[in-house]
Backbone as CSV, one residue per row, in Angstrom:
resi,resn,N_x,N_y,N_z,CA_x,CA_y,CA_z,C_x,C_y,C_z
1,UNK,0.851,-1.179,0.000,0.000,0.000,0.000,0.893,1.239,0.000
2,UNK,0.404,2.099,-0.934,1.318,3.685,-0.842,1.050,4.137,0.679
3,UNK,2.091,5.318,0.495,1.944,5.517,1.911,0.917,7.078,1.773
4,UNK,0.716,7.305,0.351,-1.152,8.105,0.195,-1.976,7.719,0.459
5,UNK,-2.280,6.543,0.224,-3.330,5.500,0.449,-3.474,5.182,2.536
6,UNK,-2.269,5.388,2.819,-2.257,4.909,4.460,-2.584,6.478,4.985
7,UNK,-2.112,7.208,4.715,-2.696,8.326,4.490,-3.801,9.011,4.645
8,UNK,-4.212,8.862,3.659,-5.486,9.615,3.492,-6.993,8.171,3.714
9,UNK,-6.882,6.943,3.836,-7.273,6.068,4.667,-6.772,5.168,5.233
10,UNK,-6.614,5.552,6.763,-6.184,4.773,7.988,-6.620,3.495,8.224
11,UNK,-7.514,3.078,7.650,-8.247,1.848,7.855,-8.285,0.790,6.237
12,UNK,-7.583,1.371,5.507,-7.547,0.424,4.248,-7.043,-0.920,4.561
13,UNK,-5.611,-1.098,5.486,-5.055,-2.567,5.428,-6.563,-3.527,5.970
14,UNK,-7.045,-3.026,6.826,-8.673,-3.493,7.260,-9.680,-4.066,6.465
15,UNK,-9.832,-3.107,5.413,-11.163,-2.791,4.166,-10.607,-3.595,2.898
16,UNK,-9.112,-3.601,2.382,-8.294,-4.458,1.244,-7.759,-5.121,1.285
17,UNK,-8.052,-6.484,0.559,-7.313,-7.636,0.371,-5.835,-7.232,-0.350
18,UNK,-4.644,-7.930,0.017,-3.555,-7.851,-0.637,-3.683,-8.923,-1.904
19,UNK,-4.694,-9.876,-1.512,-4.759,-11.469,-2.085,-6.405,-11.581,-2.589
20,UNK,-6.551,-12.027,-3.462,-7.717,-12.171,-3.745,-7.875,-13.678,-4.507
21,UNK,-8.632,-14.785,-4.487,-8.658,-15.469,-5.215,-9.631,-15.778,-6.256
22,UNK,-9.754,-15.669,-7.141,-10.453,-15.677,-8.294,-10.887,-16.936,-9.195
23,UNK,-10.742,-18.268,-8.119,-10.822,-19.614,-8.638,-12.498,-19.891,-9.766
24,UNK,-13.092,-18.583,-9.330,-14.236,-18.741,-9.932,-14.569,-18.675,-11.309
25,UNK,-13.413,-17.961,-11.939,-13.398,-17.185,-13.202,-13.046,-18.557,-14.294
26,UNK,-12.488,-19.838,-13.460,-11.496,-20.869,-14.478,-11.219,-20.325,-15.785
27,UNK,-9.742,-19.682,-15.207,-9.278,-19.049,-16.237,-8.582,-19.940,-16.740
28,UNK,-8.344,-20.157,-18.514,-7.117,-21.159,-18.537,-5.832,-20.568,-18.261
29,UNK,-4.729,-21.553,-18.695,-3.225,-21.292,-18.612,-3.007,-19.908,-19.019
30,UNK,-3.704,-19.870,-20.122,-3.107,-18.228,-21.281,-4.568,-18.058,-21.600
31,UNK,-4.593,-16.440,-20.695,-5.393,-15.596,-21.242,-5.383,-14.430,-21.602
32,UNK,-6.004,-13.558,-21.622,-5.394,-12.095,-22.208,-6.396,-10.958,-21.150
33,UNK,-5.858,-9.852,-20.931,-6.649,-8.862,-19.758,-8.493,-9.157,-20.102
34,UNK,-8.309,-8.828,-21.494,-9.706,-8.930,-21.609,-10.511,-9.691,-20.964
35,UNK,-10.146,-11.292,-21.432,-10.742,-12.274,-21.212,-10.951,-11.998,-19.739
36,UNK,-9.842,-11.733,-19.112,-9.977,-11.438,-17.320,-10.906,-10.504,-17.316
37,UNK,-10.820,-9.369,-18.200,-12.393,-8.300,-17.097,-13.183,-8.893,-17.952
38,UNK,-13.740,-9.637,-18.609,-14.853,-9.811,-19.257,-15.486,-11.424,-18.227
39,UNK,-14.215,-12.001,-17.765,-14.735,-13.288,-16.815,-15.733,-12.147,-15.494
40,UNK,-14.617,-11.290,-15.151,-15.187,-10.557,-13.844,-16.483,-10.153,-13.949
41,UNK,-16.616,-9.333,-14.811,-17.373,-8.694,-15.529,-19.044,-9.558,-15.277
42,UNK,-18.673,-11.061,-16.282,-19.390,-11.942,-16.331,-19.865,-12.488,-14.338
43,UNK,-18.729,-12.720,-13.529,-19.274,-13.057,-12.752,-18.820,-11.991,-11.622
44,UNK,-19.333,-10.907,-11.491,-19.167,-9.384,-10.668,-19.878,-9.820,-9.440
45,UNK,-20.172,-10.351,-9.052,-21.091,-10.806,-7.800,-20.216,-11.488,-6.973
46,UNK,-19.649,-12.367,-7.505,-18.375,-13.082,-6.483,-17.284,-12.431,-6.770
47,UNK,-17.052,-11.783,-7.845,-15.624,-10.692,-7.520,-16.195,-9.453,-5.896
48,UNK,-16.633,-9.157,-6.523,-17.355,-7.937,-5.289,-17.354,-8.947,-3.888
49,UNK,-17.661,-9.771,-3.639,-17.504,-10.771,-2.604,-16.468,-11.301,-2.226
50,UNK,-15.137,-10.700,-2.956,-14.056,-11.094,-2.972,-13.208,-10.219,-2.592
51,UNK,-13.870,-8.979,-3.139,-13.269,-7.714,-2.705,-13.017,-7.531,-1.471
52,UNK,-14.327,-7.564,-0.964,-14.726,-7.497,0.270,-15.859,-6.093,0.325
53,UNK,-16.440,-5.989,1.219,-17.970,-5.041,1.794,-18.194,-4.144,1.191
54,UNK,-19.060,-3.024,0.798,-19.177,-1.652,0.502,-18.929,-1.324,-1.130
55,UNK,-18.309,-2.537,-1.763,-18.030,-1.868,-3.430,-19.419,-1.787,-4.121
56,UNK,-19.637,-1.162,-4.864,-20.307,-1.135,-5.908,-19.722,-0.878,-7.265
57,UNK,-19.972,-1.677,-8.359,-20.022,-1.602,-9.588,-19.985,-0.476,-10.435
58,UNK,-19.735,0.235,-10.902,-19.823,1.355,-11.546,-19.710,0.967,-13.562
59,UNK,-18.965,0.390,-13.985,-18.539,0.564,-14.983,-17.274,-0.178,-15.622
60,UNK,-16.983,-1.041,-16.515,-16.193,-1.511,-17.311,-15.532,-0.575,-18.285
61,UNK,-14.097,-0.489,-18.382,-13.422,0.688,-19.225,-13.873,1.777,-19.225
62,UNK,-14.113,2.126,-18.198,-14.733,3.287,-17.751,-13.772,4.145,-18.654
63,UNK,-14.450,5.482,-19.395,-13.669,6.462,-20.333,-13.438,8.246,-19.762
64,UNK,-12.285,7.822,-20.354,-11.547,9.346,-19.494,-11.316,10.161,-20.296
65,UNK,-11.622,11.266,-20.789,-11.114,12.210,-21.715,-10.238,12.867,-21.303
66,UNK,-9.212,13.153,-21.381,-7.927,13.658,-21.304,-7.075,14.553,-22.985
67,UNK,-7.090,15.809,-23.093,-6.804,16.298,-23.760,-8.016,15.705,-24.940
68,UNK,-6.617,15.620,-25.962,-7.460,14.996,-27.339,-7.841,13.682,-27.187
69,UNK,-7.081,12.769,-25.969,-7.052,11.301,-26.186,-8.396,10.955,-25.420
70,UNK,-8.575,9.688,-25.209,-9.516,8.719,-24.450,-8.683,7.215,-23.901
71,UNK,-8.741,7.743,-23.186,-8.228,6.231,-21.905,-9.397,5.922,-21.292
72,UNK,-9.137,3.899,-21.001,-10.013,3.374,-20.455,-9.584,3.127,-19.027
73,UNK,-10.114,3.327,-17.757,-10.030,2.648,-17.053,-10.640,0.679,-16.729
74,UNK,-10.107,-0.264,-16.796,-10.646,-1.068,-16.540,-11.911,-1.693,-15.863
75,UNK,-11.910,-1.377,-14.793,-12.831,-1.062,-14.045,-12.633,-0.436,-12.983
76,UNK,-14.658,-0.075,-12.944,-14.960,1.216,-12.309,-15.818,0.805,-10.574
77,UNK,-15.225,1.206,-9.864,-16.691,0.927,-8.281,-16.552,2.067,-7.375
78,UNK,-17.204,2.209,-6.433,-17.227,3.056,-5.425,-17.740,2.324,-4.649
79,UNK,-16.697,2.864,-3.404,-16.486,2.115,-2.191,-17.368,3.298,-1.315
80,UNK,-18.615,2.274,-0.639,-19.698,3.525,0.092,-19.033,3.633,1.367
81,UNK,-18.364,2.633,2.028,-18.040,2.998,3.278,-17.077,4.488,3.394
82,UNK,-15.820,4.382,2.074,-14.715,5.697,2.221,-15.519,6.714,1.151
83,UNK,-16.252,6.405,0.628,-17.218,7.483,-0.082,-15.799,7.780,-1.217
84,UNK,-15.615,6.874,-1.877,-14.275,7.111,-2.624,-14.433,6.352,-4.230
85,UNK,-14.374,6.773,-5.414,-14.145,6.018,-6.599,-12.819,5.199,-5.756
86,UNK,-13.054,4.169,-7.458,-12.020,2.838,-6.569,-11.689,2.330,-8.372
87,UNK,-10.160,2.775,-8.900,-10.303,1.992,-10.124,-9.687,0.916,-10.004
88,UNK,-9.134,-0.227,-10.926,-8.967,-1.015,-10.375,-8.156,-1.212,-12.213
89,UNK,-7.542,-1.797,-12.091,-6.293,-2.400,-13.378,-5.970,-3.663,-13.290
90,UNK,-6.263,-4.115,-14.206,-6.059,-5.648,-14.643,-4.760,-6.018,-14.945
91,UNK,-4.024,-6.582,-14.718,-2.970,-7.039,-15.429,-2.799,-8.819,-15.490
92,UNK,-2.258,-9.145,-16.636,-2.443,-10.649,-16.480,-1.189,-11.435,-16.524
93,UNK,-0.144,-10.336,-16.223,1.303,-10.610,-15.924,1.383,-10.249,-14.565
94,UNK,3.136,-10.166,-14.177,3.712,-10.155,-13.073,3.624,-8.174,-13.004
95,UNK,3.662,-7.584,-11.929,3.220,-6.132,-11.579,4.987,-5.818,-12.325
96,UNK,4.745,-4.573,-12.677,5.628,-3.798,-13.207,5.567,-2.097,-12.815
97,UNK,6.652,-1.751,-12.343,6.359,-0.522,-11.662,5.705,0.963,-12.577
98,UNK,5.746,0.734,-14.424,5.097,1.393,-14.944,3.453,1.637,-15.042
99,UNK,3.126,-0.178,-14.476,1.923,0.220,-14.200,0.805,1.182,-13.072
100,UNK,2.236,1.308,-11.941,1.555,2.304,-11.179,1.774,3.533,-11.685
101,UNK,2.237,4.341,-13.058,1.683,5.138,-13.285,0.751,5.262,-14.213
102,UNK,0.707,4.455,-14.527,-0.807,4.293,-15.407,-1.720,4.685,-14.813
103,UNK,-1.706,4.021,-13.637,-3.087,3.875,-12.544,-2.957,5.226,-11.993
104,UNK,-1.601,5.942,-11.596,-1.763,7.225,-10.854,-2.389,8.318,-12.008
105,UNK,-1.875,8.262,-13.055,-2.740,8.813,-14.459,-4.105,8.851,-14.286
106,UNK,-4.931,7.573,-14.185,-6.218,7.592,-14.137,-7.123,8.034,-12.851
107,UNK,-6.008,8.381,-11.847,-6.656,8.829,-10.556,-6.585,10.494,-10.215
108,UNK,-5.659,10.896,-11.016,-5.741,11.949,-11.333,-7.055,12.556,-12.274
109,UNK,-6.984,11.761,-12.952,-8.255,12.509,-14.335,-9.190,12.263,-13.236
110,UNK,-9.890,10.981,-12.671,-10.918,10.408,-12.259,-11.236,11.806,-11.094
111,UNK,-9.962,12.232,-9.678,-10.159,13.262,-9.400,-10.455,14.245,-9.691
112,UNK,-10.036,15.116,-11.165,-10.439,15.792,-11.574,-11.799,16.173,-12.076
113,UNK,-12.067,15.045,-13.239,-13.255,14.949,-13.762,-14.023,14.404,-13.503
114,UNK,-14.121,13.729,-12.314,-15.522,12.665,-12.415,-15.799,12.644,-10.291
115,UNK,-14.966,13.078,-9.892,-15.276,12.490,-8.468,-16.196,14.078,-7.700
116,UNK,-16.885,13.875,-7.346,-17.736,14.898,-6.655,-17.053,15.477,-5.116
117,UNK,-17.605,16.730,-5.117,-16.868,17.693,-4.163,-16.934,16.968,-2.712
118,UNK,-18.035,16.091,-2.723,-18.500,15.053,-1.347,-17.834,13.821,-0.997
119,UNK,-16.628,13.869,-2.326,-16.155,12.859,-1.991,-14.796,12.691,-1.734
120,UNK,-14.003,11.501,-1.595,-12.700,11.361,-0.977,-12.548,10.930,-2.315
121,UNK,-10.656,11.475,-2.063,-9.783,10.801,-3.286,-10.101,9.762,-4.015
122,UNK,-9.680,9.588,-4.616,-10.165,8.076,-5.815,-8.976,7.004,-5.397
123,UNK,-8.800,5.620,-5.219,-8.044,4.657,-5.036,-8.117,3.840,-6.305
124,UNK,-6.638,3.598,-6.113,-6.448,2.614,-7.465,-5.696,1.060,-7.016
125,UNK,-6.324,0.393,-7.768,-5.734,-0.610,-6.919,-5.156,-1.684,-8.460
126,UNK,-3.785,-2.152,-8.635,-3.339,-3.153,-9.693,-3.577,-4.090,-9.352
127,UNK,-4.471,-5.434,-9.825,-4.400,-6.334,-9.857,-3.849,-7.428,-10.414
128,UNK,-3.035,-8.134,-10.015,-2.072,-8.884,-10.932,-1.812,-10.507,-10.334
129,UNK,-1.330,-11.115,-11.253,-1.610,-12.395,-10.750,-0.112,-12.617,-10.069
130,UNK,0.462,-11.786,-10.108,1.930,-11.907,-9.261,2.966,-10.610,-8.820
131,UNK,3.506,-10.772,-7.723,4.270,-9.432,-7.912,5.452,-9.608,-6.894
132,UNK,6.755,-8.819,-6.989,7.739,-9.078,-6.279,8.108,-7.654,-4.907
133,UNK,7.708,-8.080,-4.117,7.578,-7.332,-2.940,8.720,-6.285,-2.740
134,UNK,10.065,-6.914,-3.327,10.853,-5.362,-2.942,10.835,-4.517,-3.885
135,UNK,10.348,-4.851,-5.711,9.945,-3.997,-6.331,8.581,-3.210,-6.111
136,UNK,7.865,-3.646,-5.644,6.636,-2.897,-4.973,6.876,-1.938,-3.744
137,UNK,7.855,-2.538,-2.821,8.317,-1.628,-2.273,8.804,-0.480,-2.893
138,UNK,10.071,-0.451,-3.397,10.581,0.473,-4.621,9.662,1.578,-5.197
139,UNK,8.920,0.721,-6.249,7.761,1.468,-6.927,6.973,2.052,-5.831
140,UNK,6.406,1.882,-4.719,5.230,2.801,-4.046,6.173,3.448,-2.942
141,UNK,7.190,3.791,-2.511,7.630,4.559,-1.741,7.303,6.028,-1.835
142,UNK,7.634,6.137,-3.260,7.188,8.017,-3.274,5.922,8.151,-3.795
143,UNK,5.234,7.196,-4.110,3.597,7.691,-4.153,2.956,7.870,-3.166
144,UNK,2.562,9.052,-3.343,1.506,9.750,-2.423,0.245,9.577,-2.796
145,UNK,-0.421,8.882,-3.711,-1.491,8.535,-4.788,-2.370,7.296,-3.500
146,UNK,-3.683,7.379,-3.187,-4.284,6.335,-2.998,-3.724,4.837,-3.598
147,UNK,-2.841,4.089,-3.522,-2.747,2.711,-4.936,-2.463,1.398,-3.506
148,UNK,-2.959,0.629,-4.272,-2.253,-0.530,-3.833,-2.126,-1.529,-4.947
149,UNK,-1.365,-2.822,-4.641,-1.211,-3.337,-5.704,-1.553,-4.839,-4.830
150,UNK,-2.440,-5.678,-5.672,-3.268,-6.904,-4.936,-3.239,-7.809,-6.090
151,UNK,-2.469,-9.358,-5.280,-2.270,-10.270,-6.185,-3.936,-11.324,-6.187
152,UNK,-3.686,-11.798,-7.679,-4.640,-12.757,-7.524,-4.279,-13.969,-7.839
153,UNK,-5.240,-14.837,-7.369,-4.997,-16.093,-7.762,-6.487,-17.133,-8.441
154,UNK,-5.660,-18.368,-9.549,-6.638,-17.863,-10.166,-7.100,-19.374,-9.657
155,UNK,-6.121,-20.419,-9.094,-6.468,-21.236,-9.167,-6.089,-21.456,-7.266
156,UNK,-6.999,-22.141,-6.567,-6.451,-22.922,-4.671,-6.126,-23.559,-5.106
157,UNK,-5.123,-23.693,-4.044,-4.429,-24.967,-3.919,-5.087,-25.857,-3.500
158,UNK,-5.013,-26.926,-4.202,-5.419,-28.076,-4.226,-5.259,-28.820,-2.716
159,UNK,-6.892,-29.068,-2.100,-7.178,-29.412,-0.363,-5.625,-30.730,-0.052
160,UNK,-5.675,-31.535,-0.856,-4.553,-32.344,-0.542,-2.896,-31.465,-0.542
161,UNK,-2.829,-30.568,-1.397,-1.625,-29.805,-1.496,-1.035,-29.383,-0.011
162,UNK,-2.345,-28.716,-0.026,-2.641,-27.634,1.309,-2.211,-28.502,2.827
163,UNK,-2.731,-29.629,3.032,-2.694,-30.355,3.754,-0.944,-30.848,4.192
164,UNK,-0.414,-31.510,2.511,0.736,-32.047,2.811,1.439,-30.698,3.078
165,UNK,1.380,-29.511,3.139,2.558,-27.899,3.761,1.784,-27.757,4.777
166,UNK,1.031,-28.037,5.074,0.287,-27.877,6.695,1.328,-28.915,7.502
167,UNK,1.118,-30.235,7.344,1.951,-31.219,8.021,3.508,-30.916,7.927
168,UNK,3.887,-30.358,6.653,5.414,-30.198,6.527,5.887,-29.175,7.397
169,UNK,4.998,-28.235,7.875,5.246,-26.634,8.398,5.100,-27.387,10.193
170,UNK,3.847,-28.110,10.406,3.886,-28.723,11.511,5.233,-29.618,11.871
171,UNK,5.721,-30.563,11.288,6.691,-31.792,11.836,7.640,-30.492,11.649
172,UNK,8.413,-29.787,10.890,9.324,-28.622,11.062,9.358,-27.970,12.932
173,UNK,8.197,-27.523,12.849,7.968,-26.346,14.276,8.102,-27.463,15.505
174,UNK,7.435,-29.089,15.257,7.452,-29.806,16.320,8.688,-30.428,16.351
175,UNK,9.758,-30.386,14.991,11.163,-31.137,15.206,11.943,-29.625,15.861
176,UNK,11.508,-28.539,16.058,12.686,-27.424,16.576,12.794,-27.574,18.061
177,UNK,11.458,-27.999,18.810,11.400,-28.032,20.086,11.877,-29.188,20.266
């Protein structure tokens, strides 16, 4: 989480998943962003349930006019509890620190043009199916921007998987004593 985001809401580590799992979407091996917001898209009821409390839906590629151009935001919600737009960026690779300015790009316009005088900053959040923690560190140190960046997953681990690193993590902690 930026340290804008801790910031300007004190209670986000609370309200946002770092992790989200998305086993619902059965995505295959290789897909493309689309296919990902168009699964979500398709099943927005258990994403939002995934999110966690207070989101609402707003909009798919939500459109930003900016100068001459048009950028999409991916998707669009507002979070009723922080009274805050909430965009949200797909990625279907590993996080890359250019994408947090993408996202700080669109939170800017979204502030500008679209968020009402009643409301709090806009949050952006990257979603990605992987990311490496000291480059995230790195990348969000000097943002002052609402962002976080939240991995997903697309597939659980498998109940037997889970089980045999449960026992392996157990006989470990019970062979130290």
């Amino acid at each position: 989480m930026s340290k804008g985001l801790l910031e300007t809401y004190p209670n986000a580590p609370i309200m946002f998943k770092d992790t989200l799992f998305v086993d619902f979407l059965n995505l295959p091996k290789k897909y493309s962003e689309s296919k990902l917001k168009n699964s979500l898209v398709e099943h927005m009821k258990q994403f939002i349930l995934e999110l966690g409390k207070d989101f609402i839906f707003m909009d798919q590629e939500y459109r930003l006019n900016i100068g001459a151009s048009t950028f999409k935001a991916d998707l669009l919600f507002y979070h009723r509890g922080l009274q805050a737009l909430v965009a949200v960026e797909l990625k279907k690779t590993k996080f890359h620190p250019r994408d947090l300015g993408q996202l700080e790009f669109y939170l800017e316009a979204l502030d500008r043009d679209v968020k009402r005088s009643n409301e709090n900053p806009s949050i952006g959040i990257i979603l990605c199916p992987e990311s490496d923690r000291v480059v995230v560190e790195y990348a969000m140190s000097r943002s002052m921007s609402p962002t976080m960046i939240t991995e997903y997953k697309r597939i659980l681990i498998p109940q037997e998987r889970m089980q045999e690193q449960l026992n392996e993590f157990c006989n470990r902690f019970l062979n130290k004593e």
